[in-house]
PDB file of N, CA and C in Angstrom:
ATOM      1  N   UNK A   1     131.231  91.577 110.992  1.00  0.00           N
ATOM      2  CA  UNK A   1     130.683  91.079 109.711  1.00  0.00           C
ATOM      3  C   UNK A   1     129.176  91.595 109.508  1.00  0.00           C
ATOM      4  N   UNK A   2     128.986  92.143 108.306  1.00  0.00           N
ATOM      5  CA  UNK A   2     127.622  92.713 108.129  1.00  0.00           C
ATOM      6  C   UNK A   2     126.767  91.562 107.694  1.00  0.00           C
ATOM      7  N   UNK A   3     125.458  91.619 108.108  1.00  0.00           N
ATOM      8  CA  UNK A   3     124.538  90.587 107.681  1.00  0.00           C
ATOM      9  C   UNK A   3     123.274  91.298 107.230  1.00  0.00           C
ATOM     10  N   UNK A   4     122.444  90.571 106.359  1.00  0.00           N
ATOM     11  CA  UNK A   4     121.147  91.211 105.973  1.00  0.00           C
ATOM     12  C   UNK A   4     120.170  90.746 106.996  1.00  0.00           C
ATOM     13  N   UNK A   5     119.530  91.712 107.664  1.00  0.00           N
ATOM     14  CA  UNK A   5     118.633  91.228 108.800  1.00  0.00           C
ATOM     15  C   UNK A   5     117.077  91.400 108.385  1.00  0.00           C
ATOM     16  N   UNK A   6     116.731  92.048 107.181  1.00  0.00           N
ATOM     17  CA  UNK A   6     115.509  92.208 106.691  1.00  0.00           C
ATOM     18  C   UNK A   6     115.453  92.365 105.325  1.00  0.00           C
ATOM     19  N   UNK A   7     114.517  91.736 104.620  1.00  0.00           N
ATOM     20  CA  UNK A   7     114.416  91.899 103.173  1.00  0.00           C
ATOM     21  C   UNK A   7     112.916  91.817 102.861  1.00  0.00           C
ATOM     22  N   UNK A   8     112.407  92.772 102.222  1.00  0.00           N
ATOM     23  CA  UNK A   8     110.927  92.770 101.774  1.00  0.00           C
ATOM     24  C   UNK A   8     110.877  92.909 100.317  1.00  0.00           C
ATOM     25  N   UNK A   9     110.211  91.979  99.608  1.00  0.00           N
ATOM     26  CA  UNK A   9     110.105  92.016  98.150  1.00  0.00           C
ATOM     27  C   UNK A   9     109.036  93.088  97.855  1.00  0.00           C
ATOM     28  N   UNK A  10     109.420  93.924  96.865  1.00  0.00           N
ATOM     29  CA  UNK A  10     108.551  94.970  96.306  1.00  0.00           C
ATOM     30  C   UNK A  10     107.930  94.596  94.955  1.00  0.00           C
ATOM     31  N   UNK A  11     108.800  94.306  94.068  1.00  0.00           N
ATOM     32  CA  UNK A  11     108.302  93.845  92.725  1.00  0.00           C
ATOM     33  C   UNK A  11     109.677  93.474  91.906  1.00  0.00           C
ATOM     34  N   UNK A  12     109.351  92.432  91.020  1.00  0.00           N
ATOM     35  CA  UNK A  12     110.506  91.949  90.114  1.00  0.00           C
ATOM     36  C   UNK A  12     111.814  91.697  91.016  1.00  0.00           C
ATOM     37  N   UNK A  13     112.763  92.435  90.857  1.00  0.00           N
ATOM     38  CA  UNK A  13     113.991  92.404  91.449  1.00  0.00           C
ATOM     39  C   UNK A  13     114.266  93.585  92.419  1.00  0.00           C
ATOM     40  N   UNK A  14     113.252  94.181  92.824  1.00  0.00           N
ATOM     41  CA  UNK A  14     113.365  95.441  93.687  1.00  0.00           C
ATOM     42  C   UNK A  14     112.952  94.967  95.174  1.00  0.00           C
ATOM     43  N   UNK A  15     113.894  95.224  96.168  1.00  0.00           N
ATOM     44  CA  UNK A  15     113.600  94.744  97.546  1.00  0.00           C
ATOM     45  C   UNK A  15     113.951  95.927  98.446  1.00  0.00           C
ATOM     46  N   UNK A  16     113.240  95.976  99.605  1.00  0.00           N
ATOM     47  CA  UNK A  16     113.677  96.862 100.722  1.00  0.00           C
ATOM     48  C   UNK A  16     114.577  96.037 101.586  1.00  0.00           C
ATOM     49  N   UNK A  17     115.792  96.477 101.850  1.00  0.00           N
ATOM     50  CA  UNK A  17     116.709  95.706 102.650  1.00  0.00           C
ATOM     51  C   UNK A  17     117.295  96.367 103.773  1.00  0.00           C
ATOM     52  N   UNK A  18     117.341  95.709 104.965  1.00  0.00           N
ATOM     53  CA  UNK A  18     118.016  96.386 106.182  1.00  0.00           C
ATOM     54  C   UNK A  18     119.290  95.470 106.511  1.00  0.00           C
ATOM     55  N   UNK A  19     120.406  96.067 106.809  1.00  0.00           N
ATOM     56  CA  UNK A  19     121.610  95.537 107.241  1.00  0.00           C
ATOM     57  C   UNK A  19     121.840  95.666 108.753  1.00  0.00           C
ATOM     58  N   UNK A  20     122.623  94.767 109.295  1.00  0.00           N
ATOM     59  CA  UNK A  20     123.049  94.730 110.644  1.00  0.00           C
ATOM     60  C   UNK A  20     123.757  96.088 110.952  1.00  0.00           C
ATOM     61  N   UNK A  21     124.386  96.772 110.045  1.00  0.00           N
ATOM     62  CA  UNK A  21     125.147  97.903 110.232  1.00  0.00           C
ATOM     63  C   UNK A  21     124.197  99.192 110.447  1.00  0.00           C
ATOM     64  N   UNK A  22     122.989  98.933 110.149  1.00  0.00           N
ATOM     65  CA  UNK A  22     121.981 100.016 110.225  1.00  0.00           C
ATOM     66  C   UNK A  22     121.543 100.605 108.922  1.00  0.00           C
ATOM     67  N   UNK A  23     122.340 100.334 107.917  1.00  0.00           N
ATOM     68  CA  UNK A  23     121.981 100.744 106.610  1.00  0.00           C
ATOM     69  C   UNK A  23     120.648 100.052 106.140  1.00  0.00           C
ATOM     70  N   UNK A  24     119.910 100.901 105.366  1.00  0.00           N
ATOM     71  CA  UNK A  24     118.684 100.388 104.907  1.00  0.00           C
ATOM     72  C   UNK A  24     118.101 101.152 103.703  1.00  0.00           C
ATOM     73  N   UNK A  25     117.303 100.544 102.859  1.00  0.00           N
ATOM     74  CA  UNK A  25     116.790 101.227 101.693  1.00  0.00           C
ATOM     75  C   UNK A  25     116.412 100.206 100.594  1.00  0.00           C
ATOM     76  N   UNK A  26     116.065 100.802  99.542  1.00  0.00           N
ATOM     77  CA  UNK A  26     115.629  99.851  98.460  1.00  0.00           C
ATOM     78  C   UNK A  26     116.880  99.594  97.509  1.00  0.00           C
ATOM     79  N   UNK A  27     116.956  98.325  97.136  1.00  0.00           N
ATOM     80  CA  UNK A  27     118.029  97.834  96.366  1.00  0.00           C
ATOM     81  C   UNK A  27     117.495  97.120  95.085  1.00  0.00           C
ATOM     82  N   UNK A  28     117.918  97.562  93.951  1.00  0.00           N
ATOM     83  CA  UNK A  28     117.537  97.002  92.665  1.00  0.00           C
ATOM     84  C   UNK A  28     118.577  95.964  92.157  1.00  0.00           C
ATOM     85  N   UNK A  29     118.150  94.816  91.923  1.00  0.00           N
ATOM     86  CA  UNK A  29     119.035  93.691  91.520  1.00  0.00           C
ATOM     87  C   UNK A  29     119.006  93.549  90.051  1.00  0.00           C
ATOM     88  N   UNK A  30     118.329  94.253  89.235  1.00  0.00           N
ATOM     89  CA  UNK A  30     118.201  94.214  87.892  1.00  0.00           C
ATOM     90  C   UNK A  30     119.676  94.175  87.114  1.00  0.00           C
ATOM     91  N   UNK A  31     120.519  94.968  87.645  1.00  0.00           N
ATOM     92  CA  UNK A  31     121.847  95.036  87.061  1.00  0.00           C
ATOM     93  C   UNK A  31     122.526  93.647  87.063  1.00  0.00           C
ATOM     94  N   UNK A  32     122.179  92.809  87.903  1.00  0.00           N
ATOM     95  CA  UNK A  32     122.848  91.528  87.989  1.00  0.00           C
ATOM     96  C   UNK A  32     122.374  90.533  86.875  1.00  0.00           C
ATOM     97  N   UNK A  33     121.306  90.796  86.355  1.00  0.00           N
ATOM     98  CA  UNK A  33     120.677  89.909  85.242  1.00  0.00           C
ATOM     99  C   UNK A  33     121.608  89.607  84.089  1.00  0.00           C
ATOM    100  N   UNK A  34     122.527  90.675  83.602  1.00  0.00           N
ATOM    101  CA  UNK A  34     123.277  90.741  82.600  1.00  0.00           C
ATOM    102  C   UNK A  34     124.569  89.818  82.851  1.00  0.00           C
ATOM    103  N   UNK A  35     124.912  89.875  84.067  1.00  0.00           N
ATOM    104  CA  UNK A  35     126.119  89.011  84.513  1.00  0.00           C
ATOM    105  C   UNK A  35     125.817  87.637  84.970  1.00  0.00           C
ATOM    106  N   UNK A  36     124.656  87.455  85.677  1.00  0.00           N
ATOM    107  CA  UNK A  36     124.394  86.171  86.257  1.00  0.00           C
ATOM    108  C   UNK A  36     123.142  85.558  85.745  1.00  0.00           C
ATOM    109  N   UNK A  37     123.154  84.450  85.116  1.00  0.00           N
ATOM    110  CA  UNK A  37     121.891  83.886  84.640  1.00  0.00           C
ATOM    111  C   UNK A  37     120.870  83.488  85.674  1.00  0.00           C
ATOM    112  N   UNK A  38     121.255  83.237  86.862  1.00  0.00           N
ATOM    113  CA  UNK A  38     120.357  82.932  87.996  1.00  0.00           C
ATOM    114  C   UNK A  38     119.429  84.188  88.195  1.00  0.00           C
ATOM    115  N   UNK A  39     119.955  85.335  88.153  1.00  0.00           N
ATOM    116  CA  UNK A  39     119.123  86.532  88.411  1.00  0.00           C
ATOM    117  C   UNK A  39     118.188  86.879  87.250  1.00  0.00           C
ATOM    118  N   UNK A  40     118.677  86.522  86.108  1.00  0.00           N
ATOM    119  CA  UNK A  40     117.818  86.744  84.861  1.00  0.00           C
ATOM    120  C   UNK A  40     116.662  85.674  84.967  1.00  0.00           C
ATOM    121  N   UNK A  41     116.951  84.368  85.480  1.00  0.00           N
ATOM    122  CA  UNK A  41     115.958  83.458  85.526  1.00  0.00           C
ATOM    123  C   UNK A  41     114.897  83.905  86.585  1.00  0.00           C
ATOM    124  N   UNK A  42     115.304  84.390  87.741  1.00  0.00           N
ATOM    125  CA  UNK A  42     114.373  84.984  88.630  1.00  0.00           C
ATOM    126  C   UNK A  42     113.424  85.963  88.101  1.00  0.00           C
ATOM    127  N   UNK A  43     113.963  86.854  87.305  1.00  0.00           N
ATOM    128  CA  UNK A  43     113.108  87.847  86.623  1.00  0.00           C
ATOM    129  C   UNK A  43     112.173  87.355  85.653  1.00  0.00           C
ATOM    130  N   UNK A  44     112.786  86.506  84.728  1.00  0.00           N
ATOM    131  CA  UNK A  44     112.081  85.947  83.605  1.00  0.00           C
ATOM    132  C   UNK A  44     110.906  85.080  84.113  1.00  0.00           C
ATOM    133  N   UNK A  45     111.091  84.318  85.183  1.00  0.00           N
ATOM    134  CA  UNK A  45     110.069  83.328  85.792  1.00  0.00           C
ATOM    135  C   UNK A  45     109.075  84.067  86.775  1.00  0.00           C
ATOM    136  N   UNK A  46     109.397  85.428  86.979  1.00  0.00           N
ATOM    137  CA  UNK A  46     108.693  86.216  87.864  1.00  0.00           C
ATOM    138  C   UNK A  46     108.552  85.647  89.292  1.00  0.00           C
ATOM    139  N   UNK A  47     109.676  85.132  89.802  1.00  0.00           N
ATOM    140  CA  UNK A  47     109.725  84.479  91.128  1.00  0.00           C
ATOM    141  C   UNK A  47     110.577  85.209  92.126  1.00  0.00           C
ATOM    142  N   UNK A  48     110.500  86.539  92.050  1.00  0.00           N
ATOM    143  CA  UNK A  48     111.201  87.383  92.938  1.00  0.00           C
ATOM    144  C   UNK A  48     110.892  87.128  94.440  1.00  0.00           C
ATOM    145  N   UNK A  49     109.726  86.682  94.648  1.00  0.00           N
ATOM    146  CA  UNK A  49     109.194  86.459  96.063  1.00  0.00           C
ATOM    147  C   UNK A  49     109.678  85.154  96.669  1.00  0.00           C
ATOM    148  N   UNK A  50     110.336  84.368  95.877  1.00  0.00           N
ATOM    149  CA  UNK A  50     110.827  83.026  96.363  1.00  0.00           C
ATOM    150  C   UNK A  50     112.275  83.139  96.807  1.00  0.00           C
ATOM    151  N   UNK A  51     112.430  83.800  98.019  1.00  0.00           N
ATOM    152  CA  UNK A  51     113.699  83.974  98.528  1.00  0.00           C
ATOM    153  C   UNK A  51     113.702  83.768 100.072  1.00  0.00           C
ATOM    154  N   UNK A  52     114.773  83.723 100.716  1.00  0.00           N
ATOM    155  CA  UNK A  52     114.869  83.470 102.186  1.00  0.00           C
ATOM    156  C   UNK A  52     116.217  84.200 102.645  1.00  0.00           C
ATOM    157  N   UNK A  53     116.180  84.503 103.860  1.00  0.00           N
ATOM    158  CA  UNK A  53     117.414  84.991 104.566  1.00  0.00           C
ATOM    159  C   UNK A  53     118.059  83.842 105.298  1.00  0.00           C
ATOM    160  N   UNK A  54     119.338  83.561 105.029  1.00  0.00           N
ATOM    161  CA  UNK A  54     120.066  82.466 105.612  1.00  0.00           C
ATOM    162  C   UNK A  54     120.820  82.755 106.825  1.00  0.00           C
ATOM    163  N   UNK A  55     120.584  83.830 107.420  1.00  0.00           N
ATOM    164  CA  UNK A  55     121.336  84.378 108.558  1.00  0.00           C
ATOM    165  C   UNK A  55     122.437  85.251 108.298  1.00  0.00           C
ATOM    166  N   UNK A  56     122.854  85.389 106.919  1.00  0.00           N
ATOM    167  CA  UNK A  56     123.931  86.262 106.552  1.00  0.00           C
ATOM    168  C   UNK A  56     123.437  87.054 105.242  1.00  0.00           C
ATOM    169  N   UNK A  57     122.956  86.366 104.165  1.00  0.00           N
ATOM    170  CA  UNK A  57     122.627  86.860 102.981  1.00  0.00           C
ATOM    171  C   UNK A  57     121.265  86.529 102.508  1.00  0.00           C
ATOM    172  N   UNK A  58     120.911  86.973 101.304  1.00  0.00           N
ATOM    173  CA  UNK A  58     119.636  86.632 100.613  1.00  0.00           C
ATOM    174  C   UNK A  58     119.951  85.500  99.714  1.00  0.00           C
ATOM    175  N   UNK A  59     119.055  84.456  99.785  1.00  0.00           N
ATOM    176  CA  UNK A  59     119.165  83.335  98.804  1.00  0.00           C
ATOM    177  C   UNK A  59     117.694  83.190  98.101  1.00  0.00           C
ATOM    178  N   UNK A  60     117.921  82.777  96.814  1.00  0.00           N
ATOM    179  CA  UNK A  60     116.629  82.582  96.000  1.00  0.00           C
ATOM    180  C   UNK A  60     116.496  81.097  95.796  1.00  0.00           C
ATOM    181  N   UNK A  61     115.344  80.697  95.251  1.00  0.00           N
ATOM    182  CA  UNK A  61     114.902  79.395  95.009  1.00  0.00           C
ATOM    183  C   UNK A  61     115.906  78.617  94.137  1.00  0.00           C
ATOM    184  N   UNK A  62     116.522  79.354  93.215  1.00  0.00           N
ATOM    185  CA  UNK A  62     117.403  78.739  92.184  1.00  0.00           C
ATOM    186  C   UNK A  62     118.833  78.714  92.636  1.00  0.00           C
ATOM    187  N   UNK A  63     119.219  79.102  93.843  1.00  0.00           N
ATOM    188  CA  UNK A  63     120.565  78.949  94.266  1.00  0.00           C
ATOM    189  C   UNK A  63     121.301  80.291  94.158  1.00  0.00           C
ATOM    190  N   UNK A  64     120.673  81.346  93.601  1.00  0.00           N
ATOM    191  CA  UNK A  64     121.215  82.715  93.524  1.00  0.00           C
ATOM    192  C   UNK A  64     121.280  83.171  95.003  1.00  0.00           C
ATOM    193  N   UNK A  65     122.405  83.904  95.145  1.00  0.00           N
ATOM    194  CA  UNK A  65     122.526  84.601  96.497  1.00  0.00           C
ATOM    195  C   UNK A  65     123.368  85.830  96.349  1.00  0.00           C
ATOM    196  N   UNK A  66     123.385  86.676  97.402  1.00  0.00           N
ATOM    197  CA  UNK A  66     124.013  88.003  97.228  1.00  0.00           C
ATOM    198  C   UNK A  66     124.786  88.324  98.589  1.00  0.00           C
ATOM    199  N   UNK A  67     125.989  88.881  98.471  1.00  0.00           N
ATOM    200  CA  UNK A  67     126.685  89.199  99.718  1.00  0.00           C
ATOM    201  C   UNK A  67     126.144  90.570 100.265  1.00  0.00           C
ATOM    202  N   UNK A  68     126.065  90.644 101.587  1.00  0.00           N
ATOM    203  CA  UNK A  68     125.647  91.803 102.157  1.00  0.00           C
ATOM    204  C   UNK A  68     126.541  93.121 101.865  1.00  0.00           C
ATOM    205  N   UNK A  69     127.827  92.763 101.509  1.00  0.00           N
ATOM    206  CA  UNK A  69     128.736  93.844 101.077  1.00  0.00           C
ATOM    207  C   UNK A  69     128.329  94.463  99.870  1.00  0.00           C
ATOM    208  N   UNK A  70     127.810  93.700  98.896  1.00  0.00           N
ATOM    209  CA  UNK A  70     127.431  94.302  97.575  1.00  0.00           C
ATOM    210  C   UNK A  70     126.072  95.058  97.942  1.00  0.00           C
ATOM    211  N   UNK A  71     125.170  94.616  98.717  1.00  0.00           N
ATOM    212  CA  UNK A  71     123.978  95.294  99.074  1.00  0.00           C
ATOM    213  C   UNK A  71     124.307  96.750  99.685  1.00  0.00           C
ATOM    214  N   UNK A  72     125.266  96.739 100.625  1.00  0.00           N
ATOM    215  CA  UNK A  72     125.751  97.782 101.253  1.00  0.00           C
ATOM    216  C   UNK A  72     126.320  98.887 100.236  1.00  0.00           C
ATOM    217  N   UNK A  73     127.143  98.304  99.341  1.00  0.00           N
ATOM    218  CA  UNK A  73     127.639  99.264  98.292  1.00  0.00           C
ATOM    219  C   UNK A  73     126.543 100.024  97.458  1.00  0.00           C
ATOM    220  N   UNK A  74     125.466  99.191  97.233  1.00  0.00           N
ATOM    221  CA  UNK A  74     124.290  99.733  96.482  1.00  0.00           C
ATOM    222  C   UNK A  74     123.614 100.865  97.402  1.00  0.00           C
ATOM    223  N   UNK A  75     123.435 100.611  98.602  1.00  0.00           N
ATOM    224  CA  UNK A  75     122.838 101.535  99.504  1.00  0.00           C
ATOM    225  C   UNK A  75     123.607 102.737  99.680  1.00  0.00           C
ATOM    226  N   UNK A  76     124.963 102.605  99.670  1.00  0.00           N
ATOM    227  CA  UNK A  76     125.812 103.793  99.914  1.00  0.00           C
ATOM    228  C   UNK A  76     125.796 104.673  98.701  1.00  0.00           C
ATOM    229  N   UNK A  77     125.463 104.088  97.489  1.00  0.00           N
ATOM    230  CA  UNK A  77     125.509 104.911  96.296  1.00  0.00           C
ATOM    231  C   UNK A  77     124.078 105.458  95.926  1.00  0.00           C
ATOM    232  N   UNK A  78     123.124 105.226  96.994  1.00  0.00           N
ATOM    233  CA  UNK A  78     121.814 105.735  96.712  1.00  0.00           C
ATOM    234  C   UNK A  78     121.703 107.211  97.221  1.00  0.00           C
ATOM    235  N   UNK A  79     121.132 108.119  96.318  1.00  0.00           N
ATOM    236  CA  UNK A  79     121.034 109.458  96.705  1.00  0.00           C
ATOM    237  C   UNK A  79     120.039 109.674  97.816  1.00  0.00           C
ATOM    238  N   UNK A  80     120.181 110.719  98.469  1.00  0.00           N
ATOM    239  CA  UNK A  80     119.201 111.060  99.681  1.00  0.00           C
ATOM    240  C   UNK A  80     117.726 111.059  99.154  1.00  0.00           C
ATOM    241  N   UNK A  81     117.475 111.532  97.949  1.00  0.00           N
ATOM    242  CA  UNK A  81     116.037 111.444  97.517  1.00  0.00           C
ATOM    243  C   UNK A  81     115.546 110.024  97.436  1.00  0.00           C
ATOM    244  N   UNK A  82     116.323 109.122  96.916  1.00  0.00           N
ATOM    245  CA  UNK A  82     115.878 107.762  96.909  1.00  0.00           C
ATOM    246  C   UNK A  82     115.689 107.206  98.362  1.00  0.00           C
ATOM    247  N   UNK A  83     116.636 107.685  99.338  1.00  0.00           N
ATOM    248  CA  UNK A  83     116.501 107.079 100.627  1.00  0.00           C
ATOM    249  C   UNK A  83     115.230 107.538 101.274  1.00  0.00           C
ATOM    250  N   UNK A  84     114.720 108.882 100.873  1.00  0.00           N
ATOM    251  CA  UNK A  84     113.380 109.362 101.411  1.00  0.00           C
ATOM    252  C   UNK A  84     112.331 108.535 100.726  1.00  0.00           C
ATOM    253  N   UNK A  85     112.474 108.192  99.458  1.00  0.00           N
ATOM    254  CA  UNK A  85     111.468 107.527  98.727  1.00  0.00           C
ATOM    255  C   UNK A  85     111.388 106.102  99.422  1.00  0.00           C
ATOM    256  N   UNK A  86     112.474 105.492  99.859  1.00  0.00           N
ATOM    257  CA  UNK A  86     112.377 104.144 100.414  1.00  0.00           C
ATOM    258  C   UNK A  86     111.760 104.249 101.803  1.00  0.00           C
ATOM    259  N   UNK A  87     111.909 105.341 102.581  1.00  0.00           N
ATOM    260  CA  UNK A  87     111.283 105.569 103.742  1.00  0.00           C
ATOM    261  C   UNK A  87     109.815 105.631 103.568  1.00  0.00           C
ATOM    262  N   UNK A  88     109.329 106.460 102.559  1.00  0.00           N
ATOM    263  CA  UNK A  88     107.959 106.674 102.208  1.00  0.00           C
ATOM    264  C   UNK A  88     107.283 105.331 101.756  1.00  0.00           C
ATOM    265  N   UNK A  89     108.094 104.592 101.055  1.00  0.00           N
ATOM    266  CA  UNK A  89     107.543 103.207 100.602  1.00  0.00           C
ATOM    267  C   UNK A  89     107.249 102.358 101.743  1.00  0.00           C
ATOM    268  N   UNK A  90     108.378 102.255 102.717  1.00  0.00           N
ATOM    269  CA  UNK A  90     108.173 101.516 104.006  1.00  0.00           C
ATOM    270  C   UNK A  90     106.922 101.875 104.767  1.00  0.00           C
ATOM    271  N   UNK A  91     106.863 103.249 104.899  1.00  0.00           N
ATOM    272  CA  UNK A  91     105.630 103.795 105.758  1.00  0.00           C
ATOM    273  C   UNK A  91     104.274 103.410 105.126  1.00  0.00           C
ATOM    274  N   UNK A  92     104.154 103.572 103.757  1.00  0.00           N
ATOM    275  CA  UNK A  92     102.975 103.290 103.150  1.00  0.00           C
ATOM    276  C   UNK A  92     102.677 101.780 103.209  1.00  0.00           C
ATOM    277  N   UNK A  93     103.716 100.962 102.977  1.00  0.00           N
ATOM    278  CA  UNK A  93     103.670  99.507 103.110  1.00  0.00           C
ATOM    279  C   UNK A  93     103.137  99.131 104.547  1.00  0.00           C
ATOM    280  N   UNK A  94     103.707  99.618 105.564  1.00  0.00           N
ATOM    281  CA  UNK A  94     103.326  99.391 106.959  1.00  0.00           C
ATOM    282  C   UNK A  94     101.992  99.819 107.256  1.00  0.00           C
ATOM    283  N   UNK A  95     101.603 101.038 106.814  1.00  0.00           N
ATOM    284  CA  UNK A  95     100.313 101.617 106.947  1.00  0.00           C
ATOM    285  C   UNK A  95      99.165 100.687 106.392  1.00  0.00           C
ATOM    286  N   UNK A  96      99.353 100.248 105.245  1.00  0.00           N
ATOM    287  CA  UNK A  96      98.385  99.322 104.512  1.00  0.00           C
ATOM    288  C   UNK A  96      98.379  97.907 105.181  1.00  0.00           C
ATOM    289  N   UNK A  97      99.522  97.484 105.608  1.00  0.00           N
ATOM    290  CA  UNK A  97      99.518  96.206 106.275  1.00  0.00           C
ATOM    291  C   UNK A  97      98.800  96.249 107.598  1.00  0.00           C
ATOM    292  N   UNK A  98      99.007  97.142 108.320  1.00  0.00           N
ATOM    293  CA  UNK A  98      98.407  97.395 109.633  1.00  0.00           C
ATOM    294  C   UNK A  98      96.980  97.734 109.492  1.00  0.00           C
ATOM    295  N   UNK A  99      96.629  98.556 108.563  1.00  0.00           N
ATOM    296  CA  UNK A  99      95.214  98.863 108.243  1.00  0.00           C
ATOM    297  C   UNK A  99      94.499  97.763 107.772  1.00  0.00           C
ATOM    298  N   UNK A 100      95.051  96.892 106.919  1.00  0.00           N
ATOM    299  CA  UNK A 100      94.483  95.522 106.449  1.00  0.00           C
ATOM    300  C   UNK A 100      94.264  94.718 107.599  1.00  0.00           C
ATOM    301  N   UNK A 101      95.138  94.548 108.558  1.00  0.00           N
ATOM    302  CA  UNK A 101      95.041  93.662 109.677  1.00  0.00           C
ATOM    303  C   UNK A 101      93.792  94.130 110.536  1.00  0.00           C
ATOM    304  N   UNK A 102      93.758  95.440 110.814  1.00  0.00           N
ATOM    305  CA  UNK A 102      92.755  95.991 111.589  1.00  0.00           C
ATOM    306  C   UNK A 102      91.308  95.934 110.933  1.00  0.00           C
ATOM    307  N   UNK A 103      91.236  96.014 109.614  1.00  0.00           N
ATOM    308  CA  UNK A 103      89.912  95.810 108.885  1.00  0.00           C
ATOM    309  C   UNK A 103      89.573  94.443 108.959  1.00  0.00           C
ATOM    310  N   UNK A 104      90.453  93.463 108.848  1.00  0.00           N
ATOM    311  CA  UNK A 104      90.079  92.029 109.016  1.00  0.00           C
ATOM    312  C   UNK A 104      89.620  91.781 110.382  1.00  0.00           C
ATOM    313  N   UNK A 105      90.406  92.306 111.384  1.00  0.00           N
ATOM    314  CA  UNK A 105      89.899  92.087 112.826  1.00  0.00           C
ATOM    315  C   UNK A 105      88.540  92.636 113.034  1.00  0.00           C
ATOM    316  N   UNK A 106      88.235  93.821 112.531  1.00  0.00           N
ATOM    317  CA  UNK A 106      86.958  94.527 112.635  1.00  0.00           C
ATOM    318  C   UNK A 106      85.799  93.661 111.949  1.00  0.00           C
ATOM    319  N   UNK A 107      86.157  93.126 110.662  1.00  0.00           N
ATOM    320  CA  UNK A 107      85.285  92.340 110.012  1.00  0.00           C
ATOM    321  C   UNK A 107      84.966  91.016 110.751  1.00  0.00           C
ATOM    322  N   UNK A 108      85.973  90.478 111.253  1.00  0.00           N
ATOM    323  CA  UNK A 108      85.762  89.129 111.928  1.00  0.00           C
ATOM    324  C   UNK A 108      85.029  89.324 113.211  1.00  0.00           C
ATOM    325  N   UNK A 109      85.319  90.445 113.942  1.00  0.00           N
ATOM    326  CA  UNK A 109      84.534  90.791 115.111  1.00  0.00           C
ATOM    327  C   UNK A 109      83.061  91.108 114.833  1.00  0.00           C
ATOM    328  N   UNK A 110      82.695  91.440 113.685  1.00  0.00           N
ATOM    329  CA  UNK A 110      81.363  91.858 113.457  1.00  0.00           C
ATOM    330  C   UNK A 110      80.561  90.570 113.006  1.00  0.00           C
ATOM    331  N   UNK A 111      81.148  89.429 112.884  1.00  0.00           N
ATOM    332  CA  UNK A 111      80.524  88.267 112.460  1.00  0.00           C
ATOM    333  C   UNK A 111      79.669  87.579 113.526  1.00  0.00           C
TER     334      UNK A 111
END
């Protein structure tokens, strides 16, 4: 059984997702807004950051959830160029997070 093991909010309904199968990349949930009012509510209320992993899937504050199989199908249809873009975004995100932590440590150390 496939599980979602990592999910990082990027913006609106755009997330970086990693699956237990090893698949990973950026998934856009905007297409679900037309079918499911819960996803439209998340977008309209700008609450994309209010989610958690339940050990299997992603769940949002309003009860919306998504199956890992759907996420995997979205990752499988992602062209190689987009996969490289997701790697680049992850690298930049990690670089700035680590850089931010190091800068904070340096600042606190100088007090």
